[in-house]
mmCIF file of C-alpha atoms and ligand atoms in Angstrom:
data_model
loop_
_atom_site.group_PDB
_atom_site.id
_atom_site.type_symbol
_atom_site.label_atom_id
_atom_site.label_comp_id
_atom_site.label_asym_id
_atom_site.label_seq_id
_atom_site.Cartn_x
_atom_site.Cartn_y
_atom_site.Cartn_z
ATOM 1 C CA MET Y 1 -11.972 7.464 49.734
ATOM 2 C CA ALA Y 2 -13.343 6.156 46.705
ATOM 3 C CA ASP Y 3 -13.883 8.492 43.925
ATOM 4 C CA ARG Y 4 -16.979 9.060 42.243
ATOM 5 C CA ILE Y 5 -18.963 9.952 39.159
ATOM 6 C CA THR Y 6 -20.486 13.265 39.518
ATOM 7 C CA ALA Y 7 -21.627 14.062 35.833
ATOM 8 C CA ALA Y 8 -22.690 12.225 32.689
ATOM 9 C CA ARG Y 9 -22.878 14.363 28.940
ATOM 10 C CA VAL Y 10 -24.236 13.223 26.285
ATOM 11 C CA ILE Y 11 -22.647 15.457 23.191
ATOM 12 C CA VAL Y 12 -24.088 15.096 19.785
ATOM 13 C CA THR Y 13 -22.612 17.295 17.105
ATOM 14 C CA SER Y 14 -22.089 16.769 13.186
ATOM 15 C CA PRO Y 15 -18.211 17.976 12.190
ATOM 16 C CA GLY Y 16 -18.802 16.691 8.786
ATOM 17 C CA GLN Y 17 -20.290 13.044 10.435
ATOM 18 C CA ASN Y 18 -22.468 12.959 13.287
ATOM 19 C CA TYR Y 19 -20.734 11.299 16.220
ATOM 20 C CA VAL Y 20 -22.085 10.625 19.809
ATOM 21 C CA THR Y 21 -20.126 11.006 22.638
ATOM 22 C CA LEU Y 22 -20.333 10.690 26.190
ATOM 23 C CA LYS Y 23 -18.363 12.753 28.375
ATOM 24 C CA LEU Y 24 -18.076 11.473 32.554
ATOM 25 C CA GLU Y 25 -16.726 13.573 35.412
ATOM 26 C CA THR Y 26 -15.512 12.697 38.465
ATOM 27 C CA ALA Y 27 -15.601 13.957 42.053
ATOM 28 C CA SER Y 28 -11.433 14.193 42.030
ATOM 29 C CA GLY Y 29 -11.502 16.568 38.984
ATOM 30 C CA LEU Y 30 -10.839 13.948 36.542
ATOM 31 C CA SER Y 31 -12.850 13.066 33.106
ATOM 32 C CA GLY Y 32 -12.920 10.667 30.400
ATOM 33 C CA ILE Y 33 -14.686 10.496 26.979
ATOM 34 C CA GLY Y 34 -16.392 7.632 25.374
ATOM 35 C CA ASP Y 35 -17.457 7.321 21.867
ATOM 36 C CA ALA Y 36 -21.628 6.109 21.554
ATOM 37 C CA THR Y 37 -22.010 6.601 17.815
ATOM 38 C CA LEU Y 38 -24.098 4.218 15.524
ATOM 39 C CA ASN Y 39 -24.178 5.231 11.978
ATOM 40 C CA GLY Y 40 -27.187 6.575 10.539
ATOM 41 C CA ARG Y 41 -29.650 5.558 13.831
ATOM 42 C CA GLU Y 42 -27.133 7.887 16.743
ATOM 43 C CA LEU Y 43 -30.290 9.278 18.552
ATOM 44 C CA ALA Y 44 -31.240 6.207 19.829
ATOM 45 C CA VAL Y 45 -27.851 5.348 21.516
ATOM 46 C CA ALA Y 46 -27.957 9.434 22.627
ATOM 47 C CA SER Y 47 -31.647 8.151 24.158
ATOM 48 C CA TYR Y 48 -30.525 4.866 25.446
ATOM 49 C CA LEU Y 49 -27.635 6.779 27.351
ATOM 50 C CA GLU Y 50 -29.527 9.842 28.711
ATOM 51 C CA ASP Y 51 -32.393 8.472 29.730
ATOM 52 C CA HIS Y 52 -31.639 4.741 31.131
ATOM 53 C CA ILE Y 53 -27.297 4.600 31.929
ATOM 54 C CA VAL Y 54 -26.768 8.526 33.260
ATOM 55 C CA PRO Y 55 -28.889 8.352 35.941
ATOM 56 C CA MET Y 56 -27.752 5.063 36.794
ATOM 57 C CA LEU Y 57 -23.978 6.427 36.762
ATOM 58 C CA ILE Y 58 -24.393 9.563 39.155
ATOM 59 C CA GLY Y 59 -22.155 8.470 42.435
ATOM 60 C CA ARG Y 60 -20.699 5.124 40.734
ATOM 61 C CA ASP Y 61 -17.176 4.538 41.857
ATOM 62 C CA PRO Y 62 -15.609 5.318 38.244
ATOM 63 C CA ALA Y 63 -12.844 2.572 39.184
ATOM 64 C CA ARG Y 64 -15.071 -0.368 38.887
ATOM 65 C CA ILE Y 65 -15.150 -0.565 35.560
ATOM 66 C CA GLU Y 66 -16.108 -4.315 34.986
ATOM 67 C CA ASP Y 67 -18.701 -4.152 37.264
ATOM 68 C CA THR Y 68 -20.013 -1.471 35.595
ATOM 69 C CA TRP Y 69 -19.957 -3.017 32.731
ATOM 70 C CA GLN Y 70 -21.634 -6.373 34.006
ATOM 71 C CA TYR Y 71 -23.993 -4.133 35.959
ATOM 72 C CA LEU Y 72 -25.266 -2.421 32.633
ATOM 73 C CA TYR Y 73 -24.583 -6.029 30.385
ATOM 74 C CA LYS Y 74 -26.868 -8.222 32.931
ATOM 75 C CA GLY Y 75 -28.450 -5.320 34.454
ATOM 76 C CA ALA Y 76 -30.935 -4.345 30.925
ATOM 77 C CA TYR Y 77 -31.872 -8.069 31.123
ATOM 78 C CA TRP Y 78 -32.378 -7.679 27.277
ATOM 79 C CA ARG Y 79 -28.754 -8.093 26.095
ATOM 80 C CA ARG Y 80 -26.472 -7.389 23.563
ATOM 81 C CA GLY Y 81 -27.917 -5.301 20.044
ATOM 82 C CA PRO Y 82 -25.823 -2.310 18.611
ATOM 83 C CA VAL Y 83 -27.703 -0.183 20.772
ATOM 84 C CA THR Y 84 -27.466 -1.467 23.758
ATOM 85 C CA MET Y 85 -23.681 -2.434 23.292
ATOM 86 C CA THR Y 86 -22.665 1.140 21.257
ATOM 87 C CA ALA Y 87 -24.126 2.451 24.565
ATOM 88 C CA ILE Y 88 -22.323 0.492 27.111
ATOM 89 C CA ALA Y 89 -19.253 1.302 25.190
ATOM 90 C CA ALA Y 90 -19.131 4.180 25.476
ATOM 91 C CA VAL Y 91 -19.583 4.097 29.223
ATOM 92 C CA ASP Y 92 -16.473 1.479 29.590
ATOM 93 C CA VAL Y 93 -14.228 3.519 27.050
ATOM 94 C CA ALA Y 94 -14.805 6.799 29.317
ATOM 95 C CA LEU Y 95 -13.731 4.885 32.485
ATOM 96 C CA TRP Y 96 -11.021 3.415 31.160
ATOM 97 C CA ASP Y 97 -9.929 6.710 29.783
ATOM 98 C CA ILE Y 98 -10.257 8.102 33.584
ATOM 99 C CA LYS Y 99 -8.647 4.999 35.599
ATOM 100 C CA ALA Y 100 -5.121 5.971 32.622
ATOM 101 C CA LYS Y 101 -5.827 9.517 33.580
ATOM 102 C CA ALA Y 102 -5.597 8.721 37.307
ATOM 103 C CA ALA Y 103 -2.826 6.067 37.028
ATOM 104 C CA GLY Y 104 -1.246 8.834 35.180
ATOM 105 C CA MET Y 105 -0.334 6.300 32.267
ATOM 106 C CA PRO Y 106 -1.110 5.750 28.590
ATOM 107 C CA LEU Y 107 -4.278 3.467 28.682
ATOM 108 C CA TYR Y 108 -2.460 0.740 27.072
ATOM 109 C CA GLN Y 109 -0.369 0.168 29.906
ATOM 110 C CA LEU Y 110 -3.062 -0.876 31.959
ATOM 111 C CA LEU Y 111 -3.825 -3.262 29.304
ATOM 112 C CA GLY Y 112 -0.671 -4.967 29.920
ATOM 113 C CA GLY Y 113 2.079 -2.317 28.308
ATOM 114 C CA ALA Y 114 3.093 -2.538 24.150
ATOM 115 C CA SER Y 115 3.497 -5.268 22.776
ATOM 116 C CA ARG Y 116 4.260 -3.416 19.841
ATOM 117 C CA GLU Y 117 5.609 0.336 19.136
ATOM 118 C CA HIS Y 118 3.088 1.137 15.578
ATOM 119 C CA MET Y 119 0.384 -0.226 14.415
ATOM 120 C CA LEU Y 120 -0.098 -1.123 10.494
ATOM 121 C CA CYS Y 121 -3.034 0.729 9.046
ATOM 122 C CA TYR Y 122 -5.122 0.434 5.936
ATOM 123 C CA THR Y 123 -7.224 2.998 3.825
ATOM 124 C CA HIS Y 124 -9.307 3.179 0.947
ATOM 125 C CA ALA Y 125 -8.790 3.859 -2.481
ATOM 126 C CA ASP Y 126 -12.340 4.021 -4.410
ATOM 127 C CA GLY Y 127 -12.445 4.654 -8.498
ATOM 128 C CA THR Y 128 -15.353 4.943 -10.694
ATOM 129 C CA ASP Y 129 -13.619 2.201 -13.169
ATOM 130 C CA ILE Y 130 -10.341 0.859 -12.829
ATOM 131 C CA ALA Y 131 -8.238 3.462 -13.920
ATOM 132 C CA HIS Y 132 -9.474 5.695 -11.216
ATOM 133 C CA ALA Y 133 -9.469 2.916 -8.610
ATOM 134 C CA LEU Y 134 -5.532 2.829 -9.498
ATOM 135 C CA GLU Y 135 -5.156 6.503 -9.523
ATOM 136 C CA ALA Y 136 -6.602 6.485 -5.806
ATOM 137 C CA VAL Y 137 -4.190 3.568 -4.987
ATOM 138 C CA GLU Y 138 -1.585 6.064 -6.348
ATOM 139 C CA THR Y 139 -2.735 8.976 -4.462
ATOM 140 C CA LYS Y 140 -2.572 6.803 -1.124
ATOM 141 C CA ARG Y 141 0.651 5.369 -1.771
ATOM 142 C CA GLN Y 142 2.192 8.959 -2.261
ATOM 143 C CA ARG Y 143 0.292 9.603 1.524
ATOM 144 C CA GLY Y 144 2.583 6.728 2.560
ATOM 145 C CA PHE Y 145 0.225 3.929 2.902
ATOM 146 C CA ARG Y 146 1.165 0.413 3.012
ATOM 147 C CA ALA Y 147 -1.573 -1.113 2.862
ATOM 148 C CA ILE Y 148 -5.371 -0.038 0.708
ATOM 149 C CA ARG Y 149 -8.524 -1.262 0.272
ATOM 150 C CA VAL Y 150 -9.337 -0.866 -3.277
ATOM 151 C CA GLN Y 151 -12.869 -0.937 -4.773
ATOM 152 C CA ALA Y 152 -13.772 0.180 -8.096
ATOM 153 C CA GLY Y 153 -17.143 0.998 -9.537
ATOM 154 C CA VAL Y 154 -18.594 -1.504 -11.128
ATOM 155 C CA PRO Y 155 -19.709 -1.237 -14.979
ATOM 156 C CA GLY Y 156 -23.636 -0.329 -15.560
ATOM 157 C CA LEU Y 157 -24.289 0.696 -11.806
ATOM 158 C CA LYS Y 158 -24.665 3.814 -10.467
ATOM 159 C CA ARG Y 159 -21.729 4.150 -7.716
ATOM 160 C CA ILE Y 160 -19.077 2.475 -5.918
ATOM 161 C CA TYR Y 161 -20.427 1.093 -2.584
ATOM 162 C CA GLY Y 162 -19.952 3.743 -0.034
ATOM 163 C CA VAL Y 163 -19.091 6.666 -2.266
ATOM 164 C CA HIS Y 164 -21.547 9.056 -3.293
ATOM 165 C CA ALA Y 165 -21.973 10.172 -6.469
ATOM 166 C CA PRO Y 166 -20.679 13.048 -7.872
ATOM 167 C CA GLY Y 167 -22.084 16.467 -6.899
ATOM 168 C CA GLU Y 168 -24.141 14.559 -4.320
ATOM 169 C CA SER Y 169 -23.440 16.235 -0.371
ATOM 170 C CA HIS Y 170 -21.388 14.026 2.252
ATOM 171 C CA ASP Y 171 -23.259 15.748 4.808
ATOM 172 C CA ALA Y 172 -27.084 17.312 3.894
ATOM 173 C CA PRO Y 173 -29.691 16.330 6.577
ATOM 174 C CA GLN Y 174 -32.181 13.213 4.807
ATOM 175 C CA ASP Y 175 -35.222 12.849 5.026
ATOM 176 C CA ALA Y 176 -34.916 8.892 3.355
ATOM 177 C CA PRO Y 177 -31.420 6.533 2.492
ATOM 178 C CA SER Y 178 -30.019 7.189 -0.646
ATOM 179 C CA GLU Y 179 -30.554 4.007 -3.136
ATOM 180 C CA GLY Y 180 -27.756 2.393 -4.798
ATOM 181 C CA ASP Y 181 -28.005 -0.836 -7.323
ATOM 182 C CA TRP Y 182 -26.300 -3.772 -7.085
ATOM 183 C CA ASP Y 183 -25.192 -6.664 -10.108
ATOM 184 C CA THR Y 184 -23.347 -9.385 -8.906
ATOM 185 C CA PRO Y 185 -22.269 -11.163 -12.127
ATOM 186 C CA ALA Y 186 -20.733 -7.825 -13.113
ATOM 187 C CA TYR Y 187 -19.368 -7.720 -9.892
ATOM 188 C CA LEU Y 188 -17.521 -10.759 -9.789
ATOM 189 C CA ARG Y 189 -16.424 -10.216 -13.527
ATOM 190 C CA LEU Y 190 -14.729 -6.922 -12.402
ATOM 191 C CA ALA Y 191 -12.972 -7.169 -8.737
ATOM 192 C CA PRO Y 192 -10.355 -9.912 -10.259
ATOM 193 C CA GLN Y 193 -9.918 -7.596 -13.184
ATOM 194 C CA LEU Y 194 -9.380 -5.065 -10.694
ATOM 195 C CA PHE Y 195 -6.759 -6.802 -8.453
ATOM 196 C CA ALA Y 196 -5.142 -7.931 -11.981
ATOM 197 C CA ALA Y 197 -4.431 -4.011 -12.844
ATOM 198 C CA VAL Y 198 -3.745 -3.349 -9.073
ATOM 199 C CA ARG Y 199 -1.009 -5.765 -9.409
ATOM 200 C CA ASP Y 200 0.166 -5.064 -12.685
ATOM 201 C CA ARG Y 201 0.997 -1.394 -11.832
ATOM 202 C CA PHE Y 202 2.189 -1.482 -8.226
ATOM 203 C CA GLY Y 203 4.117 -5.051 -8.253
ATOM 204 C CA PRO Y 204 3.319 -8.007 -5.530
ATOM 205 C CA GLU Y 205 4.590 -6.158 -2.299
ATOM 206 C CA LEU Y 206 1.752 -3.099 -1.830
ATOM 207 C CA THR Y 207 -0.702 -4.970 0.901
ATOM 208 C CA VAL Y 208 -4.576 -4.944 -0.813
ATOM 209 C CA LEU Y 209 -7.681 -5.505 0.785
ATOM 210 C CA HIS Y 210 -10.817 -5.737 -0.419
ATOM 211 C CA ASP Y 211 -15.082 -5.203 0.928
ATOM 212 C CA ALA Y 212 -17.755 -7.007 -0.807
ATOM 213 C CA HIS Y 213 -20.141 -5.346 2.206
ATOM 214 C CA HIS Y 214 -22.083 -8.917 2.906
ATOM 215 C CA ARG Y 215 -23.721 -9.096 -1.037
ATOM 216 C CA LEU Y 216 -22.572 -12.508 -1.810
ATOM 217 C CA SER Y 217 -23.923 -16.071 -1.435
ATOM 218 C CA PRO Y 218 -21.684 -18.652 -0.268
ATOM 219 C CA ASN Y 219 -20.763 -20.084 -4.137
ATOM 220 C CA GLU Y 220 -20.380 -16.611 -5.580
ATOM 221 C CA ALA Y 221 -17.663 -15.561 -2.338
ATOM 222 C CA ALA Y 222 -16.295 -18.592 -3.410
ATOM 223 C CA GLN Y 223 -16.243 -17.624 -6.903
ATOM 224 C CA LEU Y 224 -14.668 -14.196 -5.855
ATOM 225 C CA GLY Y 225 -12.384 -15.357 -3.060
ATOM 226 C CA ARG Y 226 -10.980 -18.014 -5.752
ATOM 227 C CA SER Y 227 -10.286 -15.690 -8.342
ATOM 228 C CA LEU Y 228 -8.238 -13.272 -6.400
ATOM 229 C CA GLU Y 229 -5.994 -15.821 -5.168
ATOM 230 C CA PRO Y 230 -3.856 -14.995 -7.770
ATOM 231 C CA TYR Y 231 -3.146 -11.316 -6.079
ATOM 232 C CA GLY Y 232 -2.541 -12.521 -2.925
ATOM 233 C CA LEU Y 233 -5.123 -10.265 -0.797
ATOM 234 C CA PHE Y 234 -4.560 -9.535 2.738
ATOM 235 C CA TRP Y 235 -8.017 -9.960 2.982
ATOM 236 C CA LEU Y 236 -11.582 -10.431 1.526
ATOM 237 C CA GLU Y 237 -14.149 -8.387 4.177
ATOM 238 C CA ASP Y 238 -17.776 -9.405 4.678
ATOM 239 C CA SER Y 239 -17.923 -11.233 1.184
ATOM 240 C CA VAL Y 240 -21.820 -13.106 2.833
ATOM 241 C CA PRO Y 241 -24.285 -11.790 5.621
ATOM 242 C CA ALA Y 242 -22.286 -11.546 8.601
ATOM 243 C CA GLU Y 243 -24.508 -13.779 10.336
ATOM 244 C CA ASP Y 244 -24.626 -16.182 8.076
ATOM 245 C CA GLN Y 245 -22.345 -18.763 9.913
ATOM 246 C CA ALA Y 246 -23.191 -21.938 7.656
ATOM 247 C CA ALA Y 247 -22.180 -19.840 5.283
ATOM 248 C CA TRP Y 248 -18.745 -18.804 6.390
ATOM 249 C CA ARG Y 249 -18.398 -22.803 7.317
ATOM 250 C CA ARG Y 250 -18.853 -23.607 2.994
ATOM 251 C CA LEU Y 251 -16.907 -20.381 2.035
ATOM 252 C CA ARG Y 252 -13.768 -21.528 4.122
ATOM 253 C CA GLN Y 253 -13.990 -24.969 2.338
ATOM 254 C CA MET Y 254 -13.427 -23.267 -0.927
ATOM 255 C CA THR Y 255 -11.081 -20.908 -1.151
ATOM 256 C CA THR Y 256 -7.633 -19.691 0.225
ATOM 257 C CA THR Y 257 -8.342 -15.666 0.432
ATOM 258 C CA PRO Y 258 -7.894 -15.048 3.632
ATOM 259 C CA LEU Y 259 -11.346 -14.149 5.341
ATOM 260 C CA ALA Y 260 -12.667 -11.180 8.000
ATOM 261 C CA VAL Y 261 -15.794 -10.208 9.463
ATOM 262 C CA GLY Y 262 -17.174 -8.635 12.109
ATOM 263 C CA GLU Y 263 -17.535 -4.888 11.484
ATOM 264 C CA VAL Y 264 -21.878 -5.440 12.398
ATOM 265 C CA PHE Y 265 -21.356 -7.394 15.348
ATOM 266 C CA ASN Y 266 -21.551 -6.329 18.649
ATOM 267 C CA SER Y 267 -20.785 -9.006 21.157
ATOM 268 C CA ILE Y 268 -18.434 -12.299 21.678
ATOM 269 C CA TRP Y 269 -21.551 -14.690 20.572
ATOM 270 C CA ASP Y 270 -22.001 -13.068 17.476
ATOM 271 C CA ALA Y 271 -17.715 -14.644 16.604
ATOM 272 C CA GLN Y 272 -18.005 -17.547 18.495
ATOM 273 C CA THR Y 273 -18.336 -19.958 16.108
ATOM 274 C CA LEU Y 274 -16.621 -18.084 13.432
ATOM 275 C CA ILE Y 275 -13.502 -17.838 15.682
ATOM 276 C CA THR Y 276 -13.828 -21.316 17.495
ATOM 277 C CA GLU Y 277 -14.170 -23.322 14.176
ATOM 278 C CA ARG Y 278 -11.317 -21.231 12.602
ATOM 279 C CA LEU Y 279 -13.651 -20.017 9.559
ATOM 280 C CA ILE Y 280 -12.100 -16.408 10.138
ATOM 281 C CA ASP Y 281 -8.727 -15.048 9.430
ATOM 282 C CA TYR Y 282 -9.294 -11.529 10.985
ATOM 283 C CA ILE Y 283 -12.005 -10.302 13.340
ATOM 284 C CA ARG Y 284 -13.272 -6.646 12.646
ATOM 285 C CA SER Y 285 -15.534 -5.963 15.492
ATOM 286 C CA THR Y 286 -14.563 -2.612 17.080
ATOM 287 C CA ILE Y 287 -14.801 -1.202 20.744
ATOM 288 C CA VAL Y 288 -17.452 1.374 20.318
ATOM 289 C CA HIS Y 289 -20.044 -1.189 18.357
ATOM 290 C CA ALA Y 290 -18.859 -4.366 20.901
ATOM 291 C CA GLY Y 291 -19.444 -3.295 24.279
ATOM 292 C CA GLY Y 292 -15.880 -1.263 24.565
ATOM 293 C CA ILE Y 293 -12.521 -2.011 25.647
ATOM 294 C CA THR Y 294 -13.601 -4.593 28.333
ATOM 295 C CA HIS Y 295 -15.903 -7.050 25.702
ATOM 296 C CA VAL Y 296 -13.589 -6.779 22.901
ATOM 297 C CA ARG Y 297 -10.403 -7.688 25.423
ATOM 298 C CA ARG Y 298 -12.923 -11.093 25.444
ATOM 299 C CA ILE Y 299 -13.174 -11.122 21.777
ATOM 300 C CA ALA Y 300 -9.575 -10.496 21.355
ATOM 301 C CA ASP Y 301 -8.173 -13.523 23.799
ATOM 302 C CA LEU Y 302 -11.100 -15.967 22.515
ATOM 303 C CA ALA Y 303 -9.261 -15.151 18.650
ATOM 304 C CA ALA Y 304 -6.044 -15.589 19.739
ATOM 305 C CA LEU Y 305 -6.348 -19.157 21.168
ATOM 306 C CA HIS Y 306 -7.861 -19.697 17.605
ATOM 307 C CA ASN Y 307 -5.118 -17.784 15.526
ATOM 308 C CA VAL Y 308 -7.193 -15.785 14.419
ATOM 309 C CA ARG Y 309 -6.072 -11.627 14.374
ATOM 310 C CA THR Y 310 -7.473 -8.354 14.754
ATOM 311 C CA GLY Y 311 -8.264 -6.053 12.290
ATOM 312 C CA PHE Y 312 -10.740 -3.068 13.723
ATOM 313 C CA HIS Y 313 -13.457 -1.581 11.758
ATOM 314 C CA GLY Y 314 -11.967 2.207 11.392
ATOM 315 C CA ALA Y 315 -14.640 4.240 8.812
ATOM 316 C CA ALA Y 316 -14.900 7.533 9.169
ATOM 317 C CA ASP Y 317 -18.075 7.118 11.103
ATOM 318 C CA ILE Y 318 -15.328 5.665 14.025
ATOM 319 C CA SER Y 319 -14.996 8.549 16.079
ATOM 320 C CA PRO Y 320 -11.131 9.948 16.853
ATOM 321 C CA VAL Y 321 -12.257 8.835 20.426
ATOM 322 C CA THR Y 322 -12.994 5.318 19.167
ATOM 323 C CA MET Y 323 -9.687 5.565 16.806
ATOM 324 C CA GLY Y 324 -7.846 6.887 20.054
ATOM 325 C CA ALA Y 325 -8.774 3.323 22.182
ATOM 326 C CA ALA Y 326 -8.294 1.026 19.396
ATOM 327 C CA LEU Y 327 -5.010 2.150 19.159
ATOM 328 C CA HIS Y 328 -4.100 1.768 22.841
ATOM 329 C CA PHE Y 329 -5.477 -1.672 22.040
ATOM 330 C CA GLY Y 330 -3.860 -2.702 19.026
ATOM 331 C CA ARG Y 331 -0.556 -1.319 21.239
ATOM 332 C CA TRP Y 332 -0.905 -4.195 23.479
ATOM 333 C CA VAL Y 333 -3.188 -6.971 22.261
ATOM 334 C CA PRO Y 334 -0.923 -9.690 21.160
ATOM 335 C CA ASN Y 335 -2.823 -10.853 18.074
ATOM 336 C CA PHE Y 336 -2.944 -7.400 16.213
ATOM 337 C CA GLY Y 337 -3.455 -7.715 12.494
ATOM 338 C CA ILE Y 338 -3.947 -4.600 11.065
ATOM 339 C CA GLN Y 339 -5.872 -0.893 11.807
ATOM 340 C CA GLU Y 340 -8.426 0.166 9.376
ATOM 341 C CA TYR Y 341 -7.995 4.540 8.863
ATOM 342 C CA ALA Y 342 -10.142 6.349 6.811
ATOM 343 C CA ALA Y 343 -9.276 9.942 7.715
ATOM 344 C CA HIS Y 344 -12.027 11.699 9.717
ATOM 345 C CA PRO Y 345 -13.732 14.626 8.514
ATOM 346 C CA ALA Y 346 -11.747 18.236 8.391
ATOM 347 C CA GLN Y 347 -13.913 20.087 10.635
ATOM 348 C CA ALA Y 348 -13.721 16.809 13.106
ATOM 349 C CA SER Y 349 -10.140 17.968 14.250
ATOM 350 C CA GLU Y 350 -12.239 21.443 15.752
ATOM 351 C CA VAL Y 351 -14.101 19.331 17.795
ATOM 352 C CA PHE Y 352 -11.726 16.773 18.610
ATOM 353 C CA THR Y 353 -7.875 16.747 19.863
ATOM 354 C CA TRP Y 354 -6.219 13.719 19.871
ATOM 355 C CA ASP Y 355 -2.749 12.386 20.843
ATOM 356 C CA TRP Y 356 -2.535 9.382 17.877
ATOM 357 C CA SER Y 357 -1.070 10.164 14.576
ATOM 358 C CA PHE Y 358 -0.485 8.839 11.369
ATOM 359 C CA ALA Y 359 3.318 8.345 9.643
ATOM 360 C CA ASP Y 360 5.165 5.948 7.108
ATOM 361 C CA GLY Y 361 2.000 3.796 6.914
ATOM 362 C CA TYR Y 362 1.702 2.990 10.599
ATOM 363 C CA LEU Y 363 -0.414 4.588 13.476
ATOM 364 C CA HIS Y 364 0.908 5.785 16.716
ATOM 365 C CA SER Y 365 -0.714 5.720 19.580
ATOM 366 C CA GLY Y 366 0.577 8.543 21.639
ATOM 367 C CA GLU Y 367 2.003 8.624 24.843
ATOM 368 C CA ALA Y 368 -0.686 10.484 26.407
ATOM 369 C CA PRO Y 369 -2.321 9.352 30.153
ATOM 370 C CA GLY Y 370 -5.950 7.963 28.953
ATOM 371 C CA HIS Y 371 -6.673 7.447 25.524
ATOM 372 C CA GLY Y 372 -5.424 10.796 24.599
ATOM 373 C CA VAL Y 373 -8.435 11.710 23.137
ATOM 374 C CA THR Y 374 -10.604 15.223 24.485
ATOM 375 C CA ILE Y 375 -13.605 17.255 23.099
ATOM 376 C CA ASP Y 376 -14.289 20.454 23.047
ATOM 377 C CA GLU Y 377 -17.614 21.215 23.805
ATOM 378 C CA THR Y 378 -18.220 24.582 22.647
ATOM 379 C CA ALA Y 379 -16.875 23.601 19.342
ATOM 380 C CA ALA Y 380 -19.216 20.863 19.463
ATOM 381 C CA ALA Y 381 -22.318 22.862 19.449
ATOM 382 C CA ARG Y 382 -21.518 25.022 16.574
ATOM 383 C CA TYR Y 383 -22.053 21.477 14.312
ATOM 384 C CA PRO Y 384 -26.019 20.399 15.251
ATOM 385 C CA TYR Y 385 -26.712 16.851 14.221
ATOM 386 C CA LYS Y 386 -28.085 16.204 10.784
ATOM 387 C CA ARG Y 387 -30.052 13.070 10.186
ATOM 388 C CA ARG Y 388 -28.218 10.837 7.464
ATOM 389 C CA TYR Y 389 -28.621 7.416 6.771
ATOM 390 C CA LEU Y 390 -26.520 4.764 5.751
ATOM 391 C CA ASP Y 391 -27.402 3.591 1.861
ATOM 392 C CA VAL Y 392 -29.577 0.952 1.047
ATOM 393 C CA ASN Y 393 -29.123 -0.532 -2.083
ATOM 394 C CA ARG Y 394 -31.806 -2.793 -4.866
ATOM 395 C CA LEU Y 395 -31.080 -5.367 -7.439
ATOM 396 C CA LYS Y 396 -32.007 -3.874 -11.050
ATOM 397 C CA ASP Y 397 -35.640 -5.216 -10.753
ATOM 398 C CA GLY Y 398 -36.457 -3.346 -7.450
ATOM 399 C CA THR Y 399 -35.410 -6.190 -4.756
ATOM 400 C CA MET Y 400 -33.863 -4.609 -1.728
ATOM 401 C CA TRP Y 401 -30.818 -6.194 -1.283
ATOM 402 C CA ASP Y 402 -27.843 -6.009 1.261
ATOM 403 C CA TRP Y 403 -25.844 -3.126 1.492
HETATM 404 C C1 CS2 X 1 -17.541 -0.170 5.372
HETATM 405 C C2 CS2 X 1 -17.847 0.872 6.712
HETATM 406 O O1 CS2 X 1 -14.988 0.676 6.238
HETATM 407 C C3 CS2 X 1 -15.638 -0.290 6.203
HETATM 408 O O2 CS2 X 1 -15.270 -1.657 6.304
HETATM 409 O O3 CS2 X 1 -17.600 -1.210 5.484
HETATM 410 O O4 CS2 X 1 -17.460 1.794 5.029
HETATM 411 C C4 CS2 X 1 -19.043 0.719 6.474
HETATM 412 O O5 CS2 X 1 -20.088 0.268 5.450
HETATM 413 C C5 CS2 X 1 -19.198 2.143 7.053
HETATM 414 O O6 CS2 X 1 -18.332 2.529 8.044
HETATM 415 C C6 CS2 X 1 -20.804 1.886 8.408
HETATM 416 O O7 CS2 X 1 -21.055 2.744 9.368
HETATM 417 MG MG1 MG X 2 -16.326 -2.823 6.036
#
């Protein structure tokens, strides 16, 4: 007799970072979890799940992953969007977790088995200036990382993107976003100096990456890409706004620096032109924000046909649950490129347990049945939700800019 879903709970917790997790339980005693974290808009997804999806899940056969995906996607009528696709992803990943546990297999076996034993990952090295960025690179190298994203503060600006000012709390509740400032010409002068210094100190073999966070025009991004060509970046990420496909077309003609984009995408339709016209080298859409394993598998297959590789988003707001799912996916996906890995806050390990691990520059999926990540609901309750926002950014004259 088919199993059925008997319980579905949304767990919102903030162990140093807000995480939303969906837990499903079945009549046969299995359980699975999926990540539903949308940084800065967490409660919208929690409500979408609790108020609209959970009632539909009770009684469904957990084995019918594809049908459930189509039911939630087509059934909503209002397709796509980050809230919808993150909610669908949470259900999808929890169902894959259950299916793999029912089979007694690590999840990557259900996807088609291992294409590799471990996944190359990159982490972040940020410095308030070039000298501090080089120190940060050295620290990360000593921890075993072989690939490092390097960002440095731009002279005259308050902060490096995504990095809070000294003394500013990372997890105090907020009623409004922090504000940063931005100066494109100053940034375009700094970036080649930064990577010249990185190559000078660490030599040609270190794998280096850089993220421009959607702040440039095509022409500015082309100047940046060209000025970085001598330093052989693994990729230049999010140089122009992700949704401006014509901008990518122009940029692609103007630089040979490899290009990555997609952390803000939530469906294959966001990436279709970029992939099929081969305007990018790496697609960063990840499981939690792009409809789960069921949908990201379609994106990865389209990418494989067009010689585009994966490079999934893995900042600290990508919960340990998505990291587990991404590493099982990465174990299988033939066109794997790299996995981002910025460590989670220390308290996250009180709430989640995970079977994946890092050693010597690589991430390992683990061999536990399912995706190998669990949540302790009692520990989660000790860390109540705190309203937090992603930063916003303004030009020096006050104009709202991309962050
Ligand atoms: C960044 C992230 O990791 C990255 O590449 O762009 O820091 C991103 O800004 C956050 O994860 C957004 O939640
Ligand atoms: Mg990024």
